[in-house]
């Protein structure tokens, strides 16, 4: 995470809801990790490739192939992965969904994301 101070990193792990509620108006919202990605990517030329984290390996392989650089899926490290048994929606209350939808509305629309219900 881009949270450089120890207190913020601890807050993310201890109380995700409190962290999301503090984002609006926070200096963290200017950090590249938390800023709306649509704003960061707006400088890219039309047609630029934008990979998606949810199929990181596939997208990285595509880029590496275009660059003619050798890489195999086994070469891609996996760090800081979340518990695969917990759906991300379990972390979001309706209030948190509202905050995130408000903060990142352009990202959600531009990249075709929506909040799913826990399955």
XYZ file of N, CA and C in Angstrom:
357
model
N 0.826 -1.187 0.000
C 0.000 0.000 0.000
C 0.863 1.240 0.000
N 0.288 2.309 -0.444
C 1.021 3.560 -0.464
C 1.038 4.259 0.872
N 0.384 3.655 1.855
C 0.336 4.276 3.181
C 1.723 4.171 3.805
N 2.379 5.300 3.908
C 3.756 5.286 4.387
C 3.861 5.309 5.910
N 2.852 5.825 6.563
C 2.975 5.887 8.010
C 2.386 4.617 8.641
N 2.994 4.217 9.701
C 2.644 2.970 10.393
C 1.196 2.975 10.871
N 0.728 4.091 11.386
C -0.642 4.166 11.902
C -1.674 3.868 10.821
N -1.467 4.412 9.636
C -2.427 4.177 8.549
C -2.397 2.721 8.120
N -1.203 2.135 7.995
C -1.103 0.719 7.613
C -1.805 -0.159 8.639
N -1.641 0.146 9.913
C -2.302 -0.626 10.962
C -3.819 -0.465 10.891
N -4.277 0.749 10.604
C -5.710 0.997 10.508
C -6.330 0.165 9.388
N -5.657 0.084 8.239
C -6.162 -0.710 7.120
C -6.379 -2.151 7.571
N -5.439 -2.694 8.306
C -5.520 -4.097 8.732
C -6.480 -4.297 9.901
N -6.545 -3.342 10.797
C -7.408 -3.474 11.983
C -8.865 -3.183 11.693
N -9.107 -2.129 10.914
C -10.477 -1.685 10.711
C -10.618 -1.088 9.312
N -10.891 -1.949 8.354
C -11.009 -1.527 6.959
C -12.080 -0.450 6.806
N -13.194 -0.591 7.509
C -14.275 0.392 7.430
C -13.819 1.766 7.863
N -13.084 1.841 8.969
C -12.576 3.136 9.444
C -11.626 3.739 8.417
N -10.828 2.906 7.785
C -9.900 3.385 6.766
C -10.667 3.992 5.581
N -11.680 3.293 5.091
C -12.462 3.794 3.950
C -13.160 5.095 4.327
N -13.692 5.167 5.544
C -14.395 6.385 5.966
C -13.449 7.576 6.089
N -12.156 7.345 6.329
C -11.219 8.463 6.453
C -10.679 8.930 5.099
N -10.871 8.155 4.038
C -10.314 8.515 2.730
C -10.824 9.847 2.166
N -12.141 10.121 2.174
C -12.585 11.394 1.597
C -11.916 12.578 2.286
N -11.263 13.404 1.500
C -10.593 14.584 2.039
C -9.223 14.308 2.632
N -8.817 13.060 2.661
C -7.526 12.689 3.238
C -6.395 12.933 2.245
N -5.196 13.178 2.769
C -4.004 13.281 1.916
C -3.743 11.971 1.186
N -4.178 10.861 1.775
C -3.981 9.564 1.131
C -4.666 9.496 -0.227
N -5.739 10.251 -0.394
C -6.477 10.233 -1.646
C -5.630 10.788 -2.790
N -4.515 11.453 -2.473
C -3.583 11.955 -3.486
C -2.505 10.930 -3.811
N -2.387 9.890 -2.985
C -1.390 8.847 -3.189
C -1.773 8.001 -4.398
N -0.803 7.615 -5.196
C -1.049 6.851 -6.419
C -1.806 5.544 -6.145
N -1.687 4.991 -4.952
C -2.371 3.743 -4.623
C -3.863 3.941 -4.359
N -4.252 5.135 -3.964
C -5.640 5.388 -3.570
C -6.349 6.406 -4.450
N -5.610 7.142 -5.251
C -6.214 8.139 -6.141
C -7.037 7.428 -7.215
N -8.063 8.077 -7.737
C -8.822 7.472 -8.837
C -7.885 7.164 -10.013
N -7.926 5.939 -10.461
C -7.037 5.524 -11.538
C -7.376 6.211 -12.856
N -8.642 6.561 -13.056
C -9.022 7.241 -14.292
C -8.286 8.575 -14.416
N -8.037 9.252 -13.309
C -7.288 10.511 -13.338
C -5.825 10.262 -13.686
N -5.261 9.224 -13.110
C -3.853 8.894 -13.367
C -3.651 8.468 -14.814
N -4.606 7.687 -15.337
C -4.465 7.131 -16.677
C -4.949 8.066 -17.778
N -5.486 9.217 -17.414
C -6.036 10.138 -18.418
C -4.973 10.648 -19.386
N -3.714 10.616 -19.005
C -2.644 11.099 -19.874
C -2.236 10.069 -20.927
N -2.757 8.853 -20.824
C -2.401 7.826 -21.805
C -3.064 8.123 -23.147
N -2.398 7.742 -24.228
C -3.017 7.944 -25.549
C -4.200 6.993 -25.746
N -5.118 7.365 -26.616
C -6.246 6.496 -26.937
C -5.719 5.143 -27.413
N -6.366 4.090 -26.986
C -5.977 2.744 -27.398
C -4.853 2.132 -26.588
N -4.339 2.858 -25.593
C -3.259 2.318 -24.764
C -3.770 1.100 -23.992
N -2.912 0.123 -23.821
C -3.285 -1.086 -23.092
C -3.290 -0.801 -21.592
N -4.387 -1.126 -20.942
C -4.494 -0.995 -19.491
C -4.832 -2.382 -18.962
N -3.895 -2.958 -18.223
C -4.124 -4.279 -17.655
C -5.032 -4.207 -16.446
N -5.554 -5.354 -16.069
C -6.441 -5.436 -14.911
C -5.834 -6.387 -13.891
N -5.900 -5.972 -12.657
C -5.305 -6.778 -11.601
C -5.958 -8.148 -11.499
N -7.253 -8.232 -11.790
C -7.944 -9.505 -11.624
C -7.493 -10.558 -12.632
N -6.810 -10.156 -13.704
C -6.137 -11.142 -14.564
C -4.726 -10.652 -14.878
N -4.042 -10.354 -13.768
C -2.691 -9.801 -13.805
C -1.735 -10.680 -14.609
N -1.737 -11.969 -14.312
C -0.796 -12.878 -14.966
C -0.991 -12.871 -16.479
N -2.224 -12.992 -16.922
C -2.541 -12.999 -18.359
C -2.124 -11.676 -19.013
N -2.436 -10.563 -18.381
C -2.099 -9.258 -18.945
C -0.593 -9.022 -18.962
N 0.091 -9.450 -17.910
C 1.544 -9.303 -17.883
C 2.181 -10.136 -18.987
N 1.682 -11.347 -19.194
C 2.213 -12.197 -20.258
C 2.007 -11.528 -21.625
N 0.869 -10.871 -21.811
C 0.573 -10.163 -23.063
C 1.592 -9.044 -23.289
N 1.839 -8.250 -22.259
C 2.798 -7.146 -22.370
C 4.206 -7.671 -22.615
N 4.585 -8.684 -21.870
C 5.930 -9.247 -22.035
C 6.107 -9.822 -23.445
N 5.043 -10.417 -23.987
C 5.099 -10.930 -25.350
C 5.274 -9.811 -26.364
N 4.530 -8.720 -26.187
C 4.660 -7.573 -27.091
C 6.065 -6.984 -27.048
N 6.670 -7.018 -25.862
C 8.025 -6.483 -25.694
C 9.099 -7.515 -26.032
N 8.633 -8.730 -26.352
C 9.530 -9.843 -26.673
C 10.507 -10.135 -25.534
N 9.983 -10.104 -24.309
C 10.779 -10.415 -23.130
C 10.342 -11.774 -22.594
N 11.302 -12.618 -22.254
C 10.937 -13.955 -21.782
C 10.434 -13.934 -20.333
N 9.268 -14.472 -20.139
C 8.736 -14.635 -18.789
C 7.734 -15.778 -18.840
N 7.692 -16.523 -17.790
C 6.748 -17.631 -17.660
C 5.889 -17.369 -16.435
N 4.649 -17.885 -16.421
C 3.796 -17.668 -15.250
C 4.464 -18.073 -13.941
N 5.289 -19.087 -13.962
C 5.969 -19.521 -12.733
C 6.969 -18.482 -12.230
N 7.367 -17.555 -13.101
C 8.320 -16.503 -12.726
C 7.656 -15.319 -12.028
N 6.333 -15.286 -12.013
C 5.608 -14.151 -11.453
C 5.310 -14.423 -9.985
N 5.942 -13.664 -9.077
C 5.719 -13.916 -7.644
C 4.320 -13.481 -7.205
N 3.828 -14.144 -6.192
C 2.536 -13.778 -5.597
C 2.797 -13.343 -4.169
N 2.546 -12.059 -3.917
C 2.767 -11.507 -2.583
C 1.493 -10.836 -2.105
N 1.325 -10.819 -0.810
C 0.220 -10.088 -0.185
C -1.150 -10.481 -0.734
N -1.325 -11.741 -1.078
C -2.633 -12.148 -1.578
C -3.628 -12.225 -0.422
N -4.873 -11.984 -0.750
C -5.907 -12.037 0.265
C -6.366 -13.475 0.443
N -7.152 -13.696 1.472
C -7.681 -15.029 1.735
C -8.603 -15.420 0.584
N -8.273 -16.476 -0.163
C -9.086 -16.828 -1.321
C -10.483 -17.308 -0.958
N -10.724 -17.634 0.301
C -12.036 -18.107 0.712
C -13.006 -16.997 1.065
N -12.537 -15.742 1.095
C -13.394 -14.621 1.481
C -13.645 -13.734 0.267
N -14.898 -13.587 -0.112
C -15.268 -12.718 -1.233
C -15.064 -11.272 -0.802
N -14.566 -10.437 -1.705
C -14.265 -9.050 -1.336
C -15.485 -8.313 -0.781
N -16.677 -8.671 -1.235
C -17.895 -7.983 -0.789
C -18.119 -8.137 0.710
N -17.522 -9.157 1.310
C -17.676 -9.369 2.755
C -17.052 -8.228 3.557
N -16.160 -7.483 2.960
C -15.481 -6.384 3.650
C -16.267 -5.074 3.585
N -17.318 -5.018 2.761
C -18.036 -3.772 2.506
C -19.447 -3.788 3.062
N -19.733 -2.826 3.922
C -21.112 -2.582 4.362
C -21.771 -1.707 3.289
N -23.087 -1.569 3.309
C -23.718 -0.649 2.355
C -23.152 0.774 2.450
N -22.814 1.227 3.661
C -22.230 2.571 3.830
C -20.878 2.658 3.121
N -20.048 1.633 3.270
C -18.733 1.651 2.626
C -18.858 1.588 1.113
N -19.812 0.809 0.623
C -20.054 0.755 -0.822
C -20.402 2.156 -1.324
N -21.262 2.875 -0.613
C -21.635 4.234 -1.000
C -20.443 5.168 -1.049
N -19.567 5.078 -0.053
C -18.371 5.935 -0.025
C -17.476 5.635 -1.220
N -17.218 4.359 -1.439
C -16.323 3.971 -2.535
C -16.947 4.318 -3.882
N -18.241 4.090 -4.040
C -18.900 4.447 -5.301
C -18.828 5.953 -5.548
N -18.909 6.740 -4.512
C -18.821 8.188 -4.650
C -17.393 8.621 -5.008
N -16.417 8.098 -4.287
C -15.016 8.480 -4.513
C -14.498 8.023 -5.872
N -14.921 6.856 -6.293
C -14.354 6.227 -7.488
C -15.394 6.034 -8.589
N -16.409 6.898 -8.641
C -17.486 6.733 -9.620
C -16.966 6.715 -11.060
N -16.007 7.580 -11.365
C -15.473 7.612 -12.729
C -14.725 6.320 -13.055
N -13.953 5.801 -12.100
C -13.248 4.533 -12.324
C -14.240 3.403 -12.563
N -15.260 3.333 -11.724
C -16.243 2.265 -11.840
C -16.907 2.301 -13.216
N -17.267 3.499 -13.664
C -17.922 3.640 -14.973
C -16.949 3.363 -16.121
N -15.777 3.958 -16.060
C -14.815 3.847 -17.165
C -14.316 2.424 -17.364
N -14.112 1.711 -16.265
C -13.535 0.373 -16.365
C -14.571 -0.744 -16.216
N -15.847 -0.365 -16.112
C -16.912 -1.356 -16.106
C -17.022 -2.188 -14.842
N -16.672 -1.610 -13.712
C -16.773 -2.341 -12.449
C -18.078 -2.016 -11.741
N -18.525 -2.949 -10.943
C -19.684 -2.738 -10.068
C -19.479 -3.628 -8.854
N -20.099 -3.240 -7.759
C -19.996 -4.049 -6.554
C -20.879 -5.275 -6.696
N -20.308 -6.407 -6.394
C -21.058 -7.662 -6.403
C -21.512 -7.986 -5.006
N -22.509 -8.810 -4.919
C -22.916 -9.319 -3.627
C -22.075 -10.545 -3.308
N -21.868 -10.764 -2.051
C -21.099 -11.917 -1.611
C -21.811 -13.191 -2.068
N -21.018 -14.141 -2.583
C -21.607 -15.411 -3.042
C -21.334 -16.536 -2.087
